mmCIF file of C-alpha atoms and ligand atoms in Angstrom:
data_model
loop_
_atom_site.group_PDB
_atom_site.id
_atom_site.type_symbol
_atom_site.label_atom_id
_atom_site.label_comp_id
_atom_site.label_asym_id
_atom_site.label_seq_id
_atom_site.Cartn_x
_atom_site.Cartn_y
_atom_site.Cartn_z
ATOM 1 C CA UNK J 559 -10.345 4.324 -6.621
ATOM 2 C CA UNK J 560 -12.928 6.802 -5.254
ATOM 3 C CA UNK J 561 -13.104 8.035 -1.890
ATOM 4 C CA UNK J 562 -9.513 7.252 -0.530
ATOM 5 C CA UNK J 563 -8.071 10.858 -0.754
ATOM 6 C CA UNK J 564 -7.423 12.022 2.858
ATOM 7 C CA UNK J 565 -8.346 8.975 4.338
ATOM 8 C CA UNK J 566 -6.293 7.673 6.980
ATOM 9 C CA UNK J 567 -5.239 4.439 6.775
ATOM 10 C CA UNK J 568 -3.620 1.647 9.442
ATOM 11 C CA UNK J 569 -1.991 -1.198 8.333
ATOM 12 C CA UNK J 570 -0.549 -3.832 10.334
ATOM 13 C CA UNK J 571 2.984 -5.769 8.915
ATOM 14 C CA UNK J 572 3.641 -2.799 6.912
ATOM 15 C CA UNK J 573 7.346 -3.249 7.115
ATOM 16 C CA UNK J 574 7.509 -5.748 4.466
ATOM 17 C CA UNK J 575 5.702 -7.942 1.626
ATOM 18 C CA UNK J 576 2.217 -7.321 1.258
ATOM 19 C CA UNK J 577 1.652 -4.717 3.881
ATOM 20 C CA UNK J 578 4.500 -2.111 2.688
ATOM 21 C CA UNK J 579 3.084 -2.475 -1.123
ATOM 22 C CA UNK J 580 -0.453 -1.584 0.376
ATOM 23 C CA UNK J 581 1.133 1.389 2.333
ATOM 24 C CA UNK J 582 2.406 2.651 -1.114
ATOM 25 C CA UNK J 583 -0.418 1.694 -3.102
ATOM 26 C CA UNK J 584 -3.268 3.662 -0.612
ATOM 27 C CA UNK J 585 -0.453 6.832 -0.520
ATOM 28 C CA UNK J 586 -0.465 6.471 -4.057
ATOM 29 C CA UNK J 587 -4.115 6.695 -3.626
ATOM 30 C CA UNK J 588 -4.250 10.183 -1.779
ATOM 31 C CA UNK J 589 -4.993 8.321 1.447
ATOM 32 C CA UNK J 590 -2.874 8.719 4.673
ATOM 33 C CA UNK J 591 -0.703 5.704 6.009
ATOM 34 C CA UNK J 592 0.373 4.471 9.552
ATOM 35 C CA UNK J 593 3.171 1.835 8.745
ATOM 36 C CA UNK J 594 2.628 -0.448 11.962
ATOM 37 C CA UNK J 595 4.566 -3.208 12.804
ATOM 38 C CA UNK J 596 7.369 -4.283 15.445
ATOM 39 C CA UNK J 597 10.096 -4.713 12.915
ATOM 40 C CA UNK J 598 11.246 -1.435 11.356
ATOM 41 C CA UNK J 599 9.027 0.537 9.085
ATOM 42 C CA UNK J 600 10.855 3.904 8.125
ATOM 43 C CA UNK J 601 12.024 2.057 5.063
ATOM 44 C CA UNK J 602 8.098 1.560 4.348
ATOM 45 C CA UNK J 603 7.386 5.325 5.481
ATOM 46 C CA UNK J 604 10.455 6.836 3.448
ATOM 47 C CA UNK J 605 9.733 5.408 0.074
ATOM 48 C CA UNK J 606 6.027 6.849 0.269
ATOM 49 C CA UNK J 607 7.528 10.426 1.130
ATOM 50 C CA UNK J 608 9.726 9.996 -1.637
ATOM 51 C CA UNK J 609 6.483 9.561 -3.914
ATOM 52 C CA UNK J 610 5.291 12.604 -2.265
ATOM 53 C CA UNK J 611 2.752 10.407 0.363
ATOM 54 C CA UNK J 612 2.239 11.177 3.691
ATOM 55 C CA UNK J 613 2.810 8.077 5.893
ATOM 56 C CA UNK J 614 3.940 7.675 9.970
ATOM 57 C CA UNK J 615 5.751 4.955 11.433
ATOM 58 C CA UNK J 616 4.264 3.032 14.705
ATOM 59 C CA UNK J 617 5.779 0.602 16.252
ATOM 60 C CA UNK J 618 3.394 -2.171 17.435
ATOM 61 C CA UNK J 619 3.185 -5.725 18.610
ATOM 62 C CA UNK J 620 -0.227 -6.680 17.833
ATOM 63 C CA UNK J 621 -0.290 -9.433 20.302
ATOM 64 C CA UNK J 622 -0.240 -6.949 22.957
ATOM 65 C CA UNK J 623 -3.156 -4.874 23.713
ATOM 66 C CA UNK J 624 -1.465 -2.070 25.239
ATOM 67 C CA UNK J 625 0.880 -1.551 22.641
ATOM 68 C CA UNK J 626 -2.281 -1.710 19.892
ATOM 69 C CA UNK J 627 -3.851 1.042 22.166
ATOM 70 C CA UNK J 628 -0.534 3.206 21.832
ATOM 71 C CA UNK J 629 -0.627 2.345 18.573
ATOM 72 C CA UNK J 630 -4.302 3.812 17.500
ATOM 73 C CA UNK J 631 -3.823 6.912 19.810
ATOM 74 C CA UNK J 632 -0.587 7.607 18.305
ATOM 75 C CA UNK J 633 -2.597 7.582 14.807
ATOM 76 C CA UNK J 634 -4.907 9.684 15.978
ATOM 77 C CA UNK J 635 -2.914 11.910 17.554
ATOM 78 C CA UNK J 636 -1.023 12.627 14.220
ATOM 79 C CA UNK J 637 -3.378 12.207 11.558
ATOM 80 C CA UNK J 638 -6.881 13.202 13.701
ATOM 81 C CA UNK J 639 -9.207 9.733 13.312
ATOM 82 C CA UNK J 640 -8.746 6.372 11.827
ATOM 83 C CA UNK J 641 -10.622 5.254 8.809
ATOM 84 C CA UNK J 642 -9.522 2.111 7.099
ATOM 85 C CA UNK J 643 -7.459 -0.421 9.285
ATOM 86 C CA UNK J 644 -5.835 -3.411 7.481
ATOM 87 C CA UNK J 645 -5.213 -6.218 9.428
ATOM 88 C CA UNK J 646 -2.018 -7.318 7.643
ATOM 89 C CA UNK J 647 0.538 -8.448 9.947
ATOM 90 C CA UNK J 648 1.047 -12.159 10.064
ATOM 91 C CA UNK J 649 3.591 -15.420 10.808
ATOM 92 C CA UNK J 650 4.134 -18.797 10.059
ATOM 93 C CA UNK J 651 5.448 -21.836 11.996
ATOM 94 C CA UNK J 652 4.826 -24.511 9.558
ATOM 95 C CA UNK J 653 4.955 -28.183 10.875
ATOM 96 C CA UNK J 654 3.373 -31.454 9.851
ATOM 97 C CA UNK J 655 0.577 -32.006 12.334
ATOM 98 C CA UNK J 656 2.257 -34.678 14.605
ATOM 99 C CA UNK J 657 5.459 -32.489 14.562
ATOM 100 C CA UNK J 658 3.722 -29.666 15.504
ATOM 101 C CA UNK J 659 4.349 -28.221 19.202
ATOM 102 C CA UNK J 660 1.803 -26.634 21.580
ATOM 103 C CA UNK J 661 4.091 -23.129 20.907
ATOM 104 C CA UNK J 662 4.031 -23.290 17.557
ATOM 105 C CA UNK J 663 0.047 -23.313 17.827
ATOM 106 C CA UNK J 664 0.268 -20.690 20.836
ATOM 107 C CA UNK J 665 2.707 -18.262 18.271
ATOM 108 C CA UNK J 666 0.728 -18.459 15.206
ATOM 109 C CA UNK J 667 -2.757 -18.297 17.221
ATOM 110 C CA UNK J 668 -1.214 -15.139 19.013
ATOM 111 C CA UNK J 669 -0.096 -12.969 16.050
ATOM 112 C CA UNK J 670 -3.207 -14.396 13.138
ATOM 113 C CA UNK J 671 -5.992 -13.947 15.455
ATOM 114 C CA UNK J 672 -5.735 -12.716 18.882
ATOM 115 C CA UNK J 673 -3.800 -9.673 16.956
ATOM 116 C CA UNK J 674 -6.409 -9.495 14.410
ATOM 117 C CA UNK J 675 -9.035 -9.019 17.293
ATOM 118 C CA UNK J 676 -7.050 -6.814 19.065
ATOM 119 C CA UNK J 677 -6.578 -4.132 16.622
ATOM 120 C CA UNK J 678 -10.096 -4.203 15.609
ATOM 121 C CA UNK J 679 -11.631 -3.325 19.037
ATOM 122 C CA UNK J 680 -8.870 -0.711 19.665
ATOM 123 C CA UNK J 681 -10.306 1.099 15.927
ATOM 124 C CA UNK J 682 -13.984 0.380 17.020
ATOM 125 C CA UNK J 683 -14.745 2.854 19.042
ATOM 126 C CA UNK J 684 -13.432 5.653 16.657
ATOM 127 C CA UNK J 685 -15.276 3.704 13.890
ATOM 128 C CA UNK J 686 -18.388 3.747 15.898
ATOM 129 C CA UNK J 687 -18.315 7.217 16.906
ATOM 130 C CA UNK J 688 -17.836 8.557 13.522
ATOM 131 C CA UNK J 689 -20.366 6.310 12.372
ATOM 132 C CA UNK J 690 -17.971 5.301 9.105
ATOM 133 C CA UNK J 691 -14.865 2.623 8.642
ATOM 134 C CA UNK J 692 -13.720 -0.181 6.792
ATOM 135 C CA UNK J 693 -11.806 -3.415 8.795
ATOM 136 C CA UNK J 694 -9.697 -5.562 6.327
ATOM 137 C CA UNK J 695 -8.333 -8.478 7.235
ATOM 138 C CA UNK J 696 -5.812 -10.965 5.381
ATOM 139 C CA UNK J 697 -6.940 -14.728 5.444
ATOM 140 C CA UNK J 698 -5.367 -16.803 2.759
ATOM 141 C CA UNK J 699 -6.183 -19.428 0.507
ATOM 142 C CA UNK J 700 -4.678 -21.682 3.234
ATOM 143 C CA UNK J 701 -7.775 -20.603 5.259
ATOM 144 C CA UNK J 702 -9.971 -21.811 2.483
ATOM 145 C CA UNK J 703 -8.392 -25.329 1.792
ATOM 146 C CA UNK J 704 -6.407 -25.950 4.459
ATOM 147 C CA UNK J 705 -2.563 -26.578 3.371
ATOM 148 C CA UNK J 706 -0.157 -29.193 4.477
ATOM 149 C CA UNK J 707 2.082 -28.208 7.250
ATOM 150 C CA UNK J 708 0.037 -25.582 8.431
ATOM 151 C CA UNK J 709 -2.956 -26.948 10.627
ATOM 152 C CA UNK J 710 -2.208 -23.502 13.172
ATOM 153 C CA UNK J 711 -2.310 -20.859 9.943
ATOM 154 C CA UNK J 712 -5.251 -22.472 8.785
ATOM 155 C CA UNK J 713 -7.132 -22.045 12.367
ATOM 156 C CA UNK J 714 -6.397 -18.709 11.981
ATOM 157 C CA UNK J 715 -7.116 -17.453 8.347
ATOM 158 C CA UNK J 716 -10.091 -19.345 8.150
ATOM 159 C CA UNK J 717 -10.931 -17.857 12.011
ATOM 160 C CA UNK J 718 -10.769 -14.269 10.708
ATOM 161 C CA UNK J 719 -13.547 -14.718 8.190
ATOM 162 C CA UNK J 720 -16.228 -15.749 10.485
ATOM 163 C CA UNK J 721 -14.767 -12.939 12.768
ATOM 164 C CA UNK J 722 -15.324 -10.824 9.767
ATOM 165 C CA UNK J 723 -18.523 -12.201 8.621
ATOM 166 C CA UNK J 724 -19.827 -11.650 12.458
ATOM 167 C CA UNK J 725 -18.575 -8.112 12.746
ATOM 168 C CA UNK J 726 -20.443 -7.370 9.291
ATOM 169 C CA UNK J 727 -23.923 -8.872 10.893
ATOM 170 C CA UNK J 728 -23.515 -7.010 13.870
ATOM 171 C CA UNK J 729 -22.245 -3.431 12.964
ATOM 172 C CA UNK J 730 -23.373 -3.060 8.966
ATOM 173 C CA UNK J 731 -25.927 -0.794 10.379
ATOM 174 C CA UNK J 732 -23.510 1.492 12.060
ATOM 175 C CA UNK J 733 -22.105 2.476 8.550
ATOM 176 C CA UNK J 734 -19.057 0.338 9.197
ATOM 177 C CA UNK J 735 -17.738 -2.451 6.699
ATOM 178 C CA UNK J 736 -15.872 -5.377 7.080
ATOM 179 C CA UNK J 737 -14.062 -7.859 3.934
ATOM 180 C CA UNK J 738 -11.676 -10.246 3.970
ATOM 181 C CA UNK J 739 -8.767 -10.550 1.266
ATOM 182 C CA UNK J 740 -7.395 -14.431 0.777
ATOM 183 C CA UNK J 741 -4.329 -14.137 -1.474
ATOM 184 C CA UNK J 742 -2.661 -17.350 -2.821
ATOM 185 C CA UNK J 743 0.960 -18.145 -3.036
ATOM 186 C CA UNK J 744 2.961 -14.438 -2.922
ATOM 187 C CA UNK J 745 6.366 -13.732 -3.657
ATOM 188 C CA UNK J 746 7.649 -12.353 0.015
ATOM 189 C CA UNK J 747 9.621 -13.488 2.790
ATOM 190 C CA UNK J 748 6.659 -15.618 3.828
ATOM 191 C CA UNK J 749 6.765 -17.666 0.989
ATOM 192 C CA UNK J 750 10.679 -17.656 0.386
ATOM 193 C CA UNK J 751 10.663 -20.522 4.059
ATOM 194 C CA UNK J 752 8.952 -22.787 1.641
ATOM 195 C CA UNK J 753 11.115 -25.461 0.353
ATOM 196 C CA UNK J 754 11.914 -25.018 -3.047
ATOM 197 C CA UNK J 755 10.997 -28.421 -3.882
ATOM 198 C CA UNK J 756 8.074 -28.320 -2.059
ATOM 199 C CA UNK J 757 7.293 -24.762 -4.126
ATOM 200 C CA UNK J 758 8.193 -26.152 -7.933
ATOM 201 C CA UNK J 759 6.743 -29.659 -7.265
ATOM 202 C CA UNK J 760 3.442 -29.395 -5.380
ATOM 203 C CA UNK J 761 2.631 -25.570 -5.261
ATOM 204 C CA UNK J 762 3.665 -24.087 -8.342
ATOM 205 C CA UNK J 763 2.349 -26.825 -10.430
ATOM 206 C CA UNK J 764 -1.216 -26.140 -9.408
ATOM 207 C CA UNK J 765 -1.606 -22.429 -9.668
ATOM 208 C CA UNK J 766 -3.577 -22.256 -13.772
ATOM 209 C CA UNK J 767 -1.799 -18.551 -13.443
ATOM 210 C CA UNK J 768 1.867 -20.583 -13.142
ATOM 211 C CA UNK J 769 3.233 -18.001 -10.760
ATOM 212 C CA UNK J 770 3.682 -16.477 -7.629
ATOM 213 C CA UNK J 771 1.652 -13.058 -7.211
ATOM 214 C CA UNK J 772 2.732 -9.898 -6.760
ATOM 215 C CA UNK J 773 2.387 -7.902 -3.059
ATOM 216 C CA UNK J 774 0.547 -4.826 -5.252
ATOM 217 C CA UNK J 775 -1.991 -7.120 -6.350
ATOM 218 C CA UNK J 776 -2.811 -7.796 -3.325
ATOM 219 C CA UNK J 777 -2.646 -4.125 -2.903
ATOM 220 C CA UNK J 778 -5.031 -3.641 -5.267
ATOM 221 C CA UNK J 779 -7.804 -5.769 -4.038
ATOM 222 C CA UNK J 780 -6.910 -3.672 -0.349
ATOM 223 C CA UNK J 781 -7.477 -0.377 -2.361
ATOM 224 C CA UNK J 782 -10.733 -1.723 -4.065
ATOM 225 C CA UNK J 783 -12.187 -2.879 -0.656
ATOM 226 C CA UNK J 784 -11.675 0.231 1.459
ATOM 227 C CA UNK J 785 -13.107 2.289 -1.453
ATOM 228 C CA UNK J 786 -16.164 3.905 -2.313
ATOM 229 C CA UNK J 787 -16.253 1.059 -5.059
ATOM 230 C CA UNK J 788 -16.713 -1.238 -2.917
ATOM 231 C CA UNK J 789 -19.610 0.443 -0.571
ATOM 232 C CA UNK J 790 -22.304 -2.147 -0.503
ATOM 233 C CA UNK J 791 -19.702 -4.934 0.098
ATOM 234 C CA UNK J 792 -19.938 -6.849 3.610
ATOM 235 C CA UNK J 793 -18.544 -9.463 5.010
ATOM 236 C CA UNK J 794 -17.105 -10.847 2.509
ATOM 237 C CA UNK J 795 -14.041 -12.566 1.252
ATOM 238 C CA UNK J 796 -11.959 -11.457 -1.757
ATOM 239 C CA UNK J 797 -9.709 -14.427 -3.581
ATOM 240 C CA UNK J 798 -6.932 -13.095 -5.338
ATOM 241 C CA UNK J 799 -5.011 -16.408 -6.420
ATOM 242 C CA UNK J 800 -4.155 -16.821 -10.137
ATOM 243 C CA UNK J 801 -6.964 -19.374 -9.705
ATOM 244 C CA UNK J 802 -5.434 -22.182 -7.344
ATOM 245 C CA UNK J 803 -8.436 -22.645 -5.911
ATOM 246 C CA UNK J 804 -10.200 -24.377 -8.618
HETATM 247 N N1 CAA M 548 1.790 -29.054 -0.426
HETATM 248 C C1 CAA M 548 1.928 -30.317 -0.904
HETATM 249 N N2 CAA M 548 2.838 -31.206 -0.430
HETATM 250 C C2 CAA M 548 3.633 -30.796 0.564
HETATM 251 C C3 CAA M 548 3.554 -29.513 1.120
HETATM 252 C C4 CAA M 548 2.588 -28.616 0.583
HETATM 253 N N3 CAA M 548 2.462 -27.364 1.055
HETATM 254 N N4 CAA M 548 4.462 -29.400 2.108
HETATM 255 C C5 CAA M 548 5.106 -30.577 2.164
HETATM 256 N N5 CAA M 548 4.624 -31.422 1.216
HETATM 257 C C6 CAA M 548 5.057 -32.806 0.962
HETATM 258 C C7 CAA M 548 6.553 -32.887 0.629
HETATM 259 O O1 CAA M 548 6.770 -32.619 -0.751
HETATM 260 C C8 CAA M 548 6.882 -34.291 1.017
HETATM 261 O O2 CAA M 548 6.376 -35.132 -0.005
HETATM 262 P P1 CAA M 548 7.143 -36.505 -0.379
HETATM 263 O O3 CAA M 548 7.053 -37.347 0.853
HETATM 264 O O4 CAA M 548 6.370 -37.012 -1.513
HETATM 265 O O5 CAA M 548 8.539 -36.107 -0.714
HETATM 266 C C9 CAA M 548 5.982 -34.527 2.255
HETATM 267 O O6 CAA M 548 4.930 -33.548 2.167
HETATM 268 C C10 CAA M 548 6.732 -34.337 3.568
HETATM 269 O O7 CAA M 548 7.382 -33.058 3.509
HETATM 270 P P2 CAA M 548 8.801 -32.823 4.188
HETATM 271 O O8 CAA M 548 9.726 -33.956 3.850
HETATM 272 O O9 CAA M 548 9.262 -31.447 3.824
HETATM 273 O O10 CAA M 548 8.400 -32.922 5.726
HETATM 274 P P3 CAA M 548 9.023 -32.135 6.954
HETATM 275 O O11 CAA M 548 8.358 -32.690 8.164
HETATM 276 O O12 CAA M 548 10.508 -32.123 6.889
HETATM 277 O O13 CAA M 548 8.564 -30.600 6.746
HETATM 278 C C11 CAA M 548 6.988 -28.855 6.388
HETATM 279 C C12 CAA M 548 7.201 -30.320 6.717
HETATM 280 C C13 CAA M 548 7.597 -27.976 7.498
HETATM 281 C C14 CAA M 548 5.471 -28.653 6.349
HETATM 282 C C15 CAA M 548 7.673 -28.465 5.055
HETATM 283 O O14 CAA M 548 7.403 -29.442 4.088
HETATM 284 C C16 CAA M 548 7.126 -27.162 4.520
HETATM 285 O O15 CAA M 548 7.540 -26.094 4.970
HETATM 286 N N6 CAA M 548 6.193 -27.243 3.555
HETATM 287 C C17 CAA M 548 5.552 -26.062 2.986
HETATM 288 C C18 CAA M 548 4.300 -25.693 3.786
HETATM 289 C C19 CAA M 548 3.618 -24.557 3.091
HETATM 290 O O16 CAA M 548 3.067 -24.729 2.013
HETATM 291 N N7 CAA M 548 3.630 -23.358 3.705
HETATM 292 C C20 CAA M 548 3.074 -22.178 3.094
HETATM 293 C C21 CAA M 548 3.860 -20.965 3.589
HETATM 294 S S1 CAA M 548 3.380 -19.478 2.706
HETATM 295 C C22 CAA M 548 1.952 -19.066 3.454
HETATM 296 O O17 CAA M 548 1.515 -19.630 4.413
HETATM 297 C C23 CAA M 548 1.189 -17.916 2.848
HETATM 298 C C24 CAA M 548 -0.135 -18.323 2.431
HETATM 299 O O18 CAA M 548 -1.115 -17.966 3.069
HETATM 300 C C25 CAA M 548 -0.287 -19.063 1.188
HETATM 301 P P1 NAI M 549 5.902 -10.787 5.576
HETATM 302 O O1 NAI M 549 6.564 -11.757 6.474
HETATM 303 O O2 NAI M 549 6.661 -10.198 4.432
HETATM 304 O O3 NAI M 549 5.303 -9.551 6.426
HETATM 305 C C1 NAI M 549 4.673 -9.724 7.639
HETATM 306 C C2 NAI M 549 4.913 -8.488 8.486
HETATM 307 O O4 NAI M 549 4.186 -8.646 9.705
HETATM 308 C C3 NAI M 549 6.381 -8.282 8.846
HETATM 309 O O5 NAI M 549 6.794 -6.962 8.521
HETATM 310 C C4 NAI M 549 6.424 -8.528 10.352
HETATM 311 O O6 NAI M 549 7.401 -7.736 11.043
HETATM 312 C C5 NAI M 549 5.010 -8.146 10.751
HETATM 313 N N1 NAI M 549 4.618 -8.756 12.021
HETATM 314 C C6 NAI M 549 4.707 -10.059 12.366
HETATM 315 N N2 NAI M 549 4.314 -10.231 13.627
HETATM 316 C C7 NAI M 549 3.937 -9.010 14.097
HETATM 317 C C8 NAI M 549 3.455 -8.547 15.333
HETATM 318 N N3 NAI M 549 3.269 -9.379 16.376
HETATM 319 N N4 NAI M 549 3.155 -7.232 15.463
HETATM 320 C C9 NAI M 549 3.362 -6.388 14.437
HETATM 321 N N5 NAI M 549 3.851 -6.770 13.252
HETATM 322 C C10 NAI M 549 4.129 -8.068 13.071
HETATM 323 O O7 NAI M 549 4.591 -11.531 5.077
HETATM 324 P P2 NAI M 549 3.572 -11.240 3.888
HETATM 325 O O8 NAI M 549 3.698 -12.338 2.933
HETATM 326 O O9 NAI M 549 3.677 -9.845 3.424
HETATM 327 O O10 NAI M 549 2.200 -11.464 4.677
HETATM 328 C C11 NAI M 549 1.311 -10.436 5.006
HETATM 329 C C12 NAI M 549 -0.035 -11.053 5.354
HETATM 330 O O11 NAI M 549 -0.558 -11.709 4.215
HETATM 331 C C13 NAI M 549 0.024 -12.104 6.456
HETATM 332 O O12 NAI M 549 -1.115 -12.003 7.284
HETATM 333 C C14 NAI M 549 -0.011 -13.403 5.691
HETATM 334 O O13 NAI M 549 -0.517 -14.451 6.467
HETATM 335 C C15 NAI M 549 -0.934 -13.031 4.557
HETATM 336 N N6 NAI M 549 -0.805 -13.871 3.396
HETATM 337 C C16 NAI M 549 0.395 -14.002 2.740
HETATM 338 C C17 NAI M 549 0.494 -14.818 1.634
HETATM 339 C C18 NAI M 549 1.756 -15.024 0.886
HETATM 340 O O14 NAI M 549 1.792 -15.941 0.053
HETATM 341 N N7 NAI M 549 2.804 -14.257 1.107
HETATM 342 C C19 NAI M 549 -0.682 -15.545 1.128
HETATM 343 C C20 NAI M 549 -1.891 -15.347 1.911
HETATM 344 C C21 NAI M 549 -1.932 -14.528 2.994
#
């Protein structure tokens, strides 16, 4: 991918699943990487050093806004700006809707979306100032299509893309970008709370692709986004779902 060499790079939920294969796919990629999440990330940050990557730890609670301040000045305190942030970091509480409780809602509403604005105004100003920066943000097919189970998960991803789509209208013309990526059905921890019935019978069976995807290709479409590739994109979202959609 162009342009990602020396960039420096925050991504949310880097700990595990998707986010830790996008930390080593954009070290991979020249760029530099702040693993950030509230579980613990120097697994993340010690396989890109094996590769020979350069990648910090933070730990952050993106539901908190002081902690996502700490967070972004600790980046830039290290590394000396912020380019690309990746809103990654993400939960489930899955319930059928008349099963589901008010914290369920609160939790999932908390972490998918109040986090997801909270780490993009604490990158904005650098963004701003430097005139240059790429927000993006992980919705889901779920966000799309809605899914069974999951009326809180769907608020959320499908709430990110008209924050994204919003943010594009009203800061394109500051040089900044902002895409969403909606993955289907990937093999992490997320997916592993499905019940495997549920999984076989009445996911599995409708993906054309017949599997799960992988986190790097989910990586991938991360990498392509926050390239020079992908400079005239805005505001958009990417699917990357074996086809499950159609
Ligand atoms: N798609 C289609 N059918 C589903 C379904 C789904 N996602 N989830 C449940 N069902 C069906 C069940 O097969 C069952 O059907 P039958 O009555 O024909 O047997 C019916 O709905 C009721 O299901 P349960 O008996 O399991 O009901 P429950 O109240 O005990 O549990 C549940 C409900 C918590 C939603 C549980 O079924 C569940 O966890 N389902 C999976 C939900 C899901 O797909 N989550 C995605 C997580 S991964 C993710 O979110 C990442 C992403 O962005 C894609
Ligand atoms: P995962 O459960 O493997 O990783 C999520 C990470 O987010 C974890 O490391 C966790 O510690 C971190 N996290 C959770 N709450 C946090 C908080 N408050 N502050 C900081 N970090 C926090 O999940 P996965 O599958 O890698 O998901 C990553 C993103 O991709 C999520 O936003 C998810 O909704 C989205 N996604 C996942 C899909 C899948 O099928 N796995 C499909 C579509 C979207």
């Amino acid at each position: 991918m162009r342009g990602l060499k020396n960039k420096v790079i925050i991504i949310t939920g880097a700990a595990s699943g998707i986010g830790k294969a996008t930390a080593l796919r954009f070290a991979e990629e020249g760029a530099k990487v702040a693993v950030a999440d509230f579980g613990d990330g120097t697994a993340t940050v010690n396989e890109v050093t094996a590769n020979g990557g350069e990648a910090v730890y933070v730990n952050v609670n993106v539901t908190d806004t002081d902690s996502v301040k700490a967070m972004v000045e600790k980046v830039v305190a290290v590394f000396g700006k912020v380019d690309v942030l990746i809103n990654n970091a993400g939960i489930t509480k899955d319930a059928m809707m008349k099963k589901m409780t008010r914290e369920a809602w609160d939790a999932v509403i908390n972490v998918n979306l109040t986090g997801v604005f909270n780490c993009t105004s604490a990158v904005l100003p650098y963004m701003l100032e430097q005139k240059s920066g790429v927000v993006l943000t992980s919705s889901s097919v779920v966000g799309i299509y809605g899914n069974l189970g999951q009326t809180n998960y769907a608020a959320t991803k499908w709430g990110v893309i008209g924050m994204t789509k919003s943010w594009a209208k009203e800061m394109a013309r500051n040089g900044l970008r902002f895409n969403c990526v909606a993955p289907g059905f990937i093999g992490t921890d997320m997916v592993k709370k499905i019940p495997e019935q549920v999984l076989q019978e009445k996911i599995l069976v409708k993906v054309p692709a017949g599997r799960l995807g992988e986190p790097e290709e989910i990586a991938a479409a991360f990498a392509f986004l926050a390239s020079d590739d992908a400079k005239f994109i805005n505001g958009t979202v990417l699917s990357v779902d074996g086809a499950c959609t159609l």
